[in-house]
GROMACS .gro file of C-alpha atoms in nm:
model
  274
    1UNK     CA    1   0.000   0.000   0.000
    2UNK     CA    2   0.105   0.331  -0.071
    3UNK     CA    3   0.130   0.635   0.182
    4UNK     CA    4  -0.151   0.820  -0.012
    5UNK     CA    5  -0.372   0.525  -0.052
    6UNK     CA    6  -0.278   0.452   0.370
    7UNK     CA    7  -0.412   0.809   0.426
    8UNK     CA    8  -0.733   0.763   0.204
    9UNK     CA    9  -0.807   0.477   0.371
   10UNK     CA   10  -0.775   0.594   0.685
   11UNK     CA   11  -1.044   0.887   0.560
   12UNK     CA   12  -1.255   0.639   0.472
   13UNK     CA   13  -1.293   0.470   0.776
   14UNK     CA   14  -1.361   0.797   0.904
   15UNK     CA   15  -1.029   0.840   1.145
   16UNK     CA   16  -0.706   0.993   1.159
   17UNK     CA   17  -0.415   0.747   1.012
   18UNK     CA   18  -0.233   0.577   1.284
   19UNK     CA   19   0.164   0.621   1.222
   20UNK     CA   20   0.355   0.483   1.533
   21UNK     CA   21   0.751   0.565   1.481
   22UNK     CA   22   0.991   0.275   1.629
   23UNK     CA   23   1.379   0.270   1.644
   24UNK     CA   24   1.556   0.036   1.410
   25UNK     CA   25   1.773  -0.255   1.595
   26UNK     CA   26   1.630  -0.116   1.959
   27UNK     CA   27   1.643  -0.358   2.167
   28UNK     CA   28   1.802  -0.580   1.875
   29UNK     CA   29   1.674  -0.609   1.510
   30UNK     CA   30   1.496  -0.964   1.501
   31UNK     CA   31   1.265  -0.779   1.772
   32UNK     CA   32   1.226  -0.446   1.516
   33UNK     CA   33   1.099  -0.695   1.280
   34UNK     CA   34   0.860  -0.850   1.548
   35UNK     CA   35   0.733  -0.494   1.626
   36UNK     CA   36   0.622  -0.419   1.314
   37UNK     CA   37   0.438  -0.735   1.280
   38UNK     CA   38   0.299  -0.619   1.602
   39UNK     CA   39   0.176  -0.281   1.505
   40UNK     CA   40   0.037  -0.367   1.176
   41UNK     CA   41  -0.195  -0.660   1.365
   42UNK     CA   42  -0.289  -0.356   1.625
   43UNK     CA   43  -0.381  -0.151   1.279
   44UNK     CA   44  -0.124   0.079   1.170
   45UNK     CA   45  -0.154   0.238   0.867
   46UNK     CA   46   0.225   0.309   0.826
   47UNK     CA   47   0.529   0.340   1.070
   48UNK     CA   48   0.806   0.556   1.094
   49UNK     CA   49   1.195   0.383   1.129
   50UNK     CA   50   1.424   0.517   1.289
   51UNK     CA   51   1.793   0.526   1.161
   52UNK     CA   52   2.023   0.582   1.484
   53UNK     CA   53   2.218   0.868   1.488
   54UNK     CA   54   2.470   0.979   1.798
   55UNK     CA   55   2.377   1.365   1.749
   56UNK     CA   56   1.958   1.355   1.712
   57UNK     CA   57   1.892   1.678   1.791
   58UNK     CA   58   1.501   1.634   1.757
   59UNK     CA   59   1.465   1.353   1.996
   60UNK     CA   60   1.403   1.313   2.369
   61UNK     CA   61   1.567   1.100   2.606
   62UNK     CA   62   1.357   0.819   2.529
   63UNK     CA   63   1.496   0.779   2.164
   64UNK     CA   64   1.814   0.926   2.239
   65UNK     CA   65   1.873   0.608   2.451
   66UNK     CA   66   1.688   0.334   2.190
   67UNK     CA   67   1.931   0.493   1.931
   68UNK     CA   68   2.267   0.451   2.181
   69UNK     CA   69   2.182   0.131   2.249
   70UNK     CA   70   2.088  -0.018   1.862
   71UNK     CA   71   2.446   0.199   1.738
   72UNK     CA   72   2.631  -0.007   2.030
   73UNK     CA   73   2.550  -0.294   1.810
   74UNK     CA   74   2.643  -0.141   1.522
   75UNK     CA   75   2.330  -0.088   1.396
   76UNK     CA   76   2.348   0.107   1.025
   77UNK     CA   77   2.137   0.216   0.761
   78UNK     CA   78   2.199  -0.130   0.516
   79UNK     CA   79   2.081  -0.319   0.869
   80UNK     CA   80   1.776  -0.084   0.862
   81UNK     CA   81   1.667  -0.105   0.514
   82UNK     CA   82   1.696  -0.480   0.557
   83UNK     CA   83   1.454  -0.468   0.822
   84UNK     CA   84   1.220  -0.256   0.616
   85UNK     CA   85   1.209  -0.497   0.347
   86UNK     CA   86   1.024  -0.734   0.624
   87UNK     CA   87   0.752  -0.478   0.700
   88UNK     CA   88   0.418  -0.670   0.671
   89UNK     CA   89   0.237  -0.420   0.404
   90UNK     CA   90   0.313  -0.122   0.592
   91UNK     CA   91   0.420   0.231   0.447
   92UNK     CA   92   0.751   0.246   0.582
   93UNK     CA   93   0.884   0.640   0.677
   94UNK     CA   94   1.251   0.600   0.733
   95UNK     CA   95   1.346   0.919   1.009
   96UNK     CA   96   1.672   1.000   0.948
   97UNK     CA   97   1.865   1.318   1.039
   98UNK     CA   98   2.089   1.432   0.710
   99UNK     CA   99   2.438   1.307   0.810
  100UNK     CA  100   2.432   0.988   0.782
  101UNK     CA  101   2.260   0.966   0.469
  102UNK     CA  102   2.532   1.227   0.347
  103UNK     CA  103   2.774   0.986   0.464
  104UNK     CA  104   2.604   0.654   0.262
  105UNK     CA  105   2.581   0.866  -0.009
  106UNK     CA  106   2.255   1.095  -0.151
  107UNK     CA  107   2.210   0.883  -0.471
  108UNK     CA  108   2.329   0.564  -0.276
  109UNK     CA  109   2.083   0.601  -0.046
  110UNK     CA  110   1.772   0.669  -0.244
  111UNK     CA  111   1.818   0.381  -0.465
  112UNK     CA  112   1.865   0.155  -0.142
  113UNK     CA  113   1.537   0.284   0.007
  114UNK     CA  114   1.387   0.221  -0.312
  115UNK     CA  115   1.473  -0.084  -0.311
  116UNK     CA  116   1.398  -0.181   0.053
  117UNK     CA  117   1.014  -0.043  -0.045
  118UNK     CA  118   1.058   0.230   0.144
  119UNK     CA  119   0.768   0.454   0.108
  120UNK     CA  120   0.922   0.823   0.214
  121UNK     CA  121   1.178   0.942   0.394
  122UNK     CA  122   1.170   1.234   0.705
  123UNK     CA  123   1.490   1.406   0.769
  124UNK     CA  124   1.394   1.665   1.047
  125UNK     CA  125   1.727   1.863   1.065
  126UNK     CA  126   1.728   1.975   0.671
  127UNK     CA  127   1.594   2.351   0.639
  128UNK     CA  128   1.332   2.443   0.359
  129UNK     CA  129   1.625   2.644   0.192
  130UNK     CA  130   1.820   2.282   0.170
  131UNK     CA  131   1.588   2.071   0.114
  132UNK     CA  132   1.525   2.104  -0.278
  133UNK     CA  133   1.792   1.884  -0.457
  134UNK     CA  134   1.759   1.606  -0.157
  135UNK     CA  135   1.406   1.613  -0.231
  136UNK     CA  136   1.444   1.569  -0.612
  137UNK     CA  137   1.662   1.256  -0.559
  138UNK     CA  138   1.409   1.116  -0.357
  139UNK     CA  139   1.119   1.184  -0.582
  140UNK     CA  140   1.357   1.035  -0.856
  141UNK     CA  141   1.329   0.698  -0.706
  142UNK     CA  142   0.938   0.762  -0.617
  143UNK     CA  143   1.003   0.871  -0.241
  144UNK     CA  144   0.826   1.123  -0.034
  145UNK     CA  145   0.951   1.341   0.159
  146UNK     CA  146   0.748   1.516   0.404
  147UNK     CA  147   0.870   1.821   0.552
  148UNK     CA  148   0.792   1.954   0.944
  149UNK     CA  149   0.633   2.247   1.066
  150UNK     CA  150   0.708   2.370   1.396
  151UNK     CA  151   0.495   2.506   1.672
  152UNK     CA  152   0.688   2.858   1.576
  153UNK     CA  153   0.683   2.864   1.220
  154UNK     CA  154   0.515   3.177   1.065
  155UNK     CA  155   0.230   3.117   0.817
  156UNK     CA  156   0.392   3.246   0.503
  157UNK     CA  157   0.717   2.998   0.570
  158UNK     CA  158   0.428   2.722   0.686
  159UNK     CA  159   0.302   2.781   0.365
  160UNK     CA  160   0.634   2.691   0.199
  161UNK     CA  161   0.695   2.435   0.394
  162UNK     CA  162   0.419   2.268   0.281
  163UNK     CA  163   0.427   2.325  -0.104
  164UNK     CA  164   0.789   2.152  -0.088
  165UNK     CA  165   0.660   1.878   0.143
  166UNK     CA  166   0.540   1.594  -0.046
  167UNK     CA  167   0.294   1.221   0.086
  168UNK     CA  168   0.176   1.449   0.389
  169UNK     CA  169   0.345   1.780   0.610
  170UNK     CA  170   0.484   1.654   0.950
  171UNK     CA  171   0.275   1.920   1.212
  172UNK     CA  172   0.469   1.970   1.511
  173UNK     CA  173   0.255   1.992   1.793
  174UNK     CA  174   0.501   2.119   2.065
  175UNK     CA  175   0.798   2.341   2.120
  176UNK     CA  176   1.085   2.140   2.205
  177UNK     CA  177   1.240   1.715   2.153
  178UNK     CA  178   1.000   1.486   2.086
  179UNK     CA  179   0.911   1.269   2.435
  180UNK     CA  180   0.620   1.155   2.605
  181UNK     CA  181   0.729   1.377   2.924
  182UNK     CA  182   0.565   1.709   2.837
  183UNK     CA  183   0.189   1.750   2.655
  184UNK     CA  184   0.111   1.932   2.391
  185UNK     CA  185  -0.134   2.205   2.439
  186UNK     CA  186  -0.413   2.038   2.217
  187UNK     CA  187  -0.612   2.373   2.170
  188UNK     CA  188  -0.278   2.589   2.014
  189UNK     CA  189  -0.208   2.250   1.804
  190UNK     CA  190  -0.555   2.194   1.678
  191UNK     CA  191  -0.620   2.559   1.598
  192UNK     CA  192  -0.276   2.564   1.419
  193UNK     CA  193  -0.378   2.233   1.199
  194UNK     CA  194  -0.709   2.428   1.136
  195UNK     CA  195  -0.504   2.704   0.988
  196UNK     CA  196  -0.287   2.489   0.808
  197UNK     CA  197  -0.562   2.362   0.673
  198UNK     CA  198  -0.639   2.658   0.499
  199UNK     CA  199  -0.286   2.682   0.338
  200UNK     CA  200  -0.258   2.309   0.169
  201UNK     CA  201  -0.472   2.012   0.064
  202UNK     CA  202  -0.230   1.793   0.160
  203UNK     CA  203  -0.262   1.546   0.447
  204UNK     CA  204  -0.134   1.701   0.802
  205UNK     CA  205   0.031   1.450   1.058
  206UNK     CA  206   0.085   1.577   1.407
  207UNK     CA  207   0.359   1.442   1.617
  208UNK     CA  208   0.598   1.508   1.953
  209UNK     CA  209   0.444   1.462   2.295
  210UNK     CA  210   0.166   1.305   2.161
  211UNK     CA  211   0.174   0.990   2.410
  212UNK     CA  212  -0.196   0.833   2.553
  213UNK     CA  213  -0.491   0.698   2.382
  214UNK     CA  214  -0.677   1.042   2.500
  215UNK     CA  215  -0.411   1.264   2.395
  216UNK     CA  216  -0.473   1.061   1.999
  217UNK     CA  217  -0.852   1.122   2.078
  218UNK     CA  218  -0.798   1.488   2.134
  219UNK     CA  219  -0.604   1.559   1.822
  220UNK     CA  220  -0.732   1.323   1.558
  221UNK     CA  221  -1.075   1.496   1.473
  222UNK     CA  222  -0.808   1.813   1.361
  223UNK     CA  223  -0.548   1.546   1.170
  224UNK     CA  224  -0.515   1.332   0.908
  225UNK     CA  225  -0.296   1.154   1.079
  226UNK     CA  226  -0.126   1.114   1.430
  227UNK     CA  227   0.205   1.021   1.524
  228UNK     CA  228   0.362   0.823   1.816
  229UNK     CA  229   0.707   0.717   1.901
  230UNK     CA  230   0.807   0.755   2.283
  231UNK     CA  231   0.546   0.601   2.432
  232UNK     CA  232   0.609   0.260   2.206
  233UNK     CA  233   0.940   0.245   2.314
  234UNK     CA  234   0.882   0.269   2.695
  235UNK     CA  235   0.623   0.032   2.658
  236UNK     CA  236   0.909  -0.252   2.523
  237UNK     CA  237   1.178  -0.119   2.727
  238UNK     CA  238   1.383  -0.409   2.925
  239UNK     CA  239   1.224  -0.672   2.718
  240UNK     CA  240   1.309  -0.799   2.416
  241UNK     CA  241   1.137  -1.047   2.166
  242UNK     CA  242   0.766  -1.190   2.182
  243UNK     CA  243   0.728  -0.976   2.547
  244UNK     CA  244   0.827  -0.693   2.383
  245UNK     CA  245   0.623  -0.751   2.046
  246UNK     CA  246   0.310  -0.797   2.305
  247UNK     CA  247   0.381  -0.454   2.469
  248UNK     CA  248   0.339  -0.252   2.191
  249UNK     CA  249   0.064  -0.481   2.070
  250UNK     CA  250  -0.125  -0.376   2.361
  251UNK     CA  251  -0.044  -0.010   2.375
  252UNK     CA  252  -0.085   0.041   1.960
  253UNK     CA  253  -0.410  -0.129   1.989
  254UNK     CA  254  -0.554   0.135   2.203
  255UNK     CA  255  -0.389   0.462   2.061
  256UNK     CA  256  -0.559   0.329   1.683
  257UNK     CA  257  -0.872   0.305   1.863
  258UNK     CA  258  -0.866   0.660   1.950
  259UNK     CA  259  -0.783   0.744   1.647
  260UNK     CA  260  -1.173   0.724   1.523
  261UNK     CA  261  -1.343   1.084   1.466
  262UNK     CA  262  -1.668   1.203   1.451
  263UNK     CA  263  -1.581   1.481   1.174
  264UNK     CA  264  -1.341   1.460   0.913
  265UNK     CA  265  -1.077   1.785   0.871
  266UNK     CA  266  -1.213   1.885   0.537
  267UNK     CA  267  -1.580   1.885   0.667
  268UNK     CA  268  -1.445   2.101   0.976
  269UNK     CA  269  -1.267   2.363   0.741
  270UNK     CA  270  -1.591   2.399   0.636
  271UNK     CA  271  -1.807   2.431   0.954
  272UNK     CA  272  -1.528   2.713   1.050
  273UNK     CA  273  -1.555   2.885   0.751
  274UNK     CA  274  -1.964   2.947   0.789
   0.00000   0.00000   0.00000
């Protein structure tokens, strides 16, 4: 399935698109593999991969520390892309920040995602101003590239942001690393998804801090989609294999539950605009 057709399906079913993000060879990478078998039986529509990287300036502690602990097994991007060949019909997102896929190589790397089936690929520390000839490699090989949008981002740049961003724009729905510690303020994110909604047709997926089954609940009936990362790894961490498989089981089952709405974006752009 592709990431549009994972998005309109989502619509269809009249919910936000369920995206949980999971770090690549945390605890090791035969349980990865087990984890996404996990989280597309709980009902993901696609999942984010992380690539670890020493210097992940977007992350929080809790990834910070799945990401130390997959690179002291020498966990690298070939390693990753092999387990992304053994997602079960998901979407797969790799997350990657730009230096190591500057050190594999731009045009090296694209093909190898390709390959992999790799659906798009997020790369949170490359600016709008920077982001034009990795995007064209990537859209060479038929990857996305989805771009973010911070909390502090002004409307015009927003705007930008999302005409370069391409399968869906990543929303931001806090200041700060991504983490389960601190929650978003649901009213300033929603109203700001509203107003991006004004400025693309494109899908918006809202991320960072976004943790419980009622924080999904709160910010699905503004999203097309809804992202979650911390909270899946805490749920697994200590364990490893089947016991950690069953962990996020349990936990991803509940946050897609709450992804159901009662009114879809494009109906509410409307009901605002009466």
């Amino acid at each position: 399935m592709t990431l549009a057709a994972a998005f309109a399906a989502a619509r269809a079913d009249g919910r936000a698109a369920f995206i949980p993000y999971v770090m690549a060879g945390d605890p090791d990478l035969e349980t990865t593999a087990l984890i996404l078998g996990a989280l597309r039986a709980a009902g993901a529509d696609a999942v984010e991969l992380g690539i670890p990287y020493s210097d992940a300036l977007a992350d929080g502690p809790t990834i910070v520390a799945a990401a130390t602990r997959a690179l002291k097994d020498g966990v690298g991007i070939d390693d990753v892309l092999n387990v992304a060949r053994r997602a079960p019909g998901l979407p797969v997102l790799l997350f990657s920040y730009f230096n190591p896929i500057f050190q594999y190589g731009v045009e090296r790397f694209a093909r190898a995602a390709a390959g992999a089936g790799v659906a798009a690929v997020i790369v949170p520390d490359i600016p709008l101003e920077e982001s034009a000839s990795l995007g064209a490699v990537l859209h060479e090989r038929g990857l996305d590239m989805p771009l973010l949008v911070a909390p502090s981002t002004g409307r015009e740049r927003a705007r930008r942001i999302a005409d370069r961003s391409t399968g869906f724009v990543y929303v931001v729905s806090r200041t700060g690393v991504t983490g389960a510690g601190r929650v978003p303020d649901f009213a300033a994110a929603n109203a700001r998804l509203d107003d991006l909604r004004e400025l693309t047709d494109k899908p918006l997926a809202a991320g960072f801090g976004v943790s419980r089954p009622e924080h999904v609940a709160q910010i699905a009936p503004f999203a097309d989609g809804v992202i979650v990362g911390s909270a899946l790894i805490d749920a697994y961490w200590g364990t490893s294999g089947a016991e950690a498989a069953q962990r996020v089981f349990d936990l991803a089952t509940r946050l897609r539950e709450a992804t159901t709405r009662q009114t879809p974006p494009a109906e509410r752009a409307h009901e605002l605009s009466v």
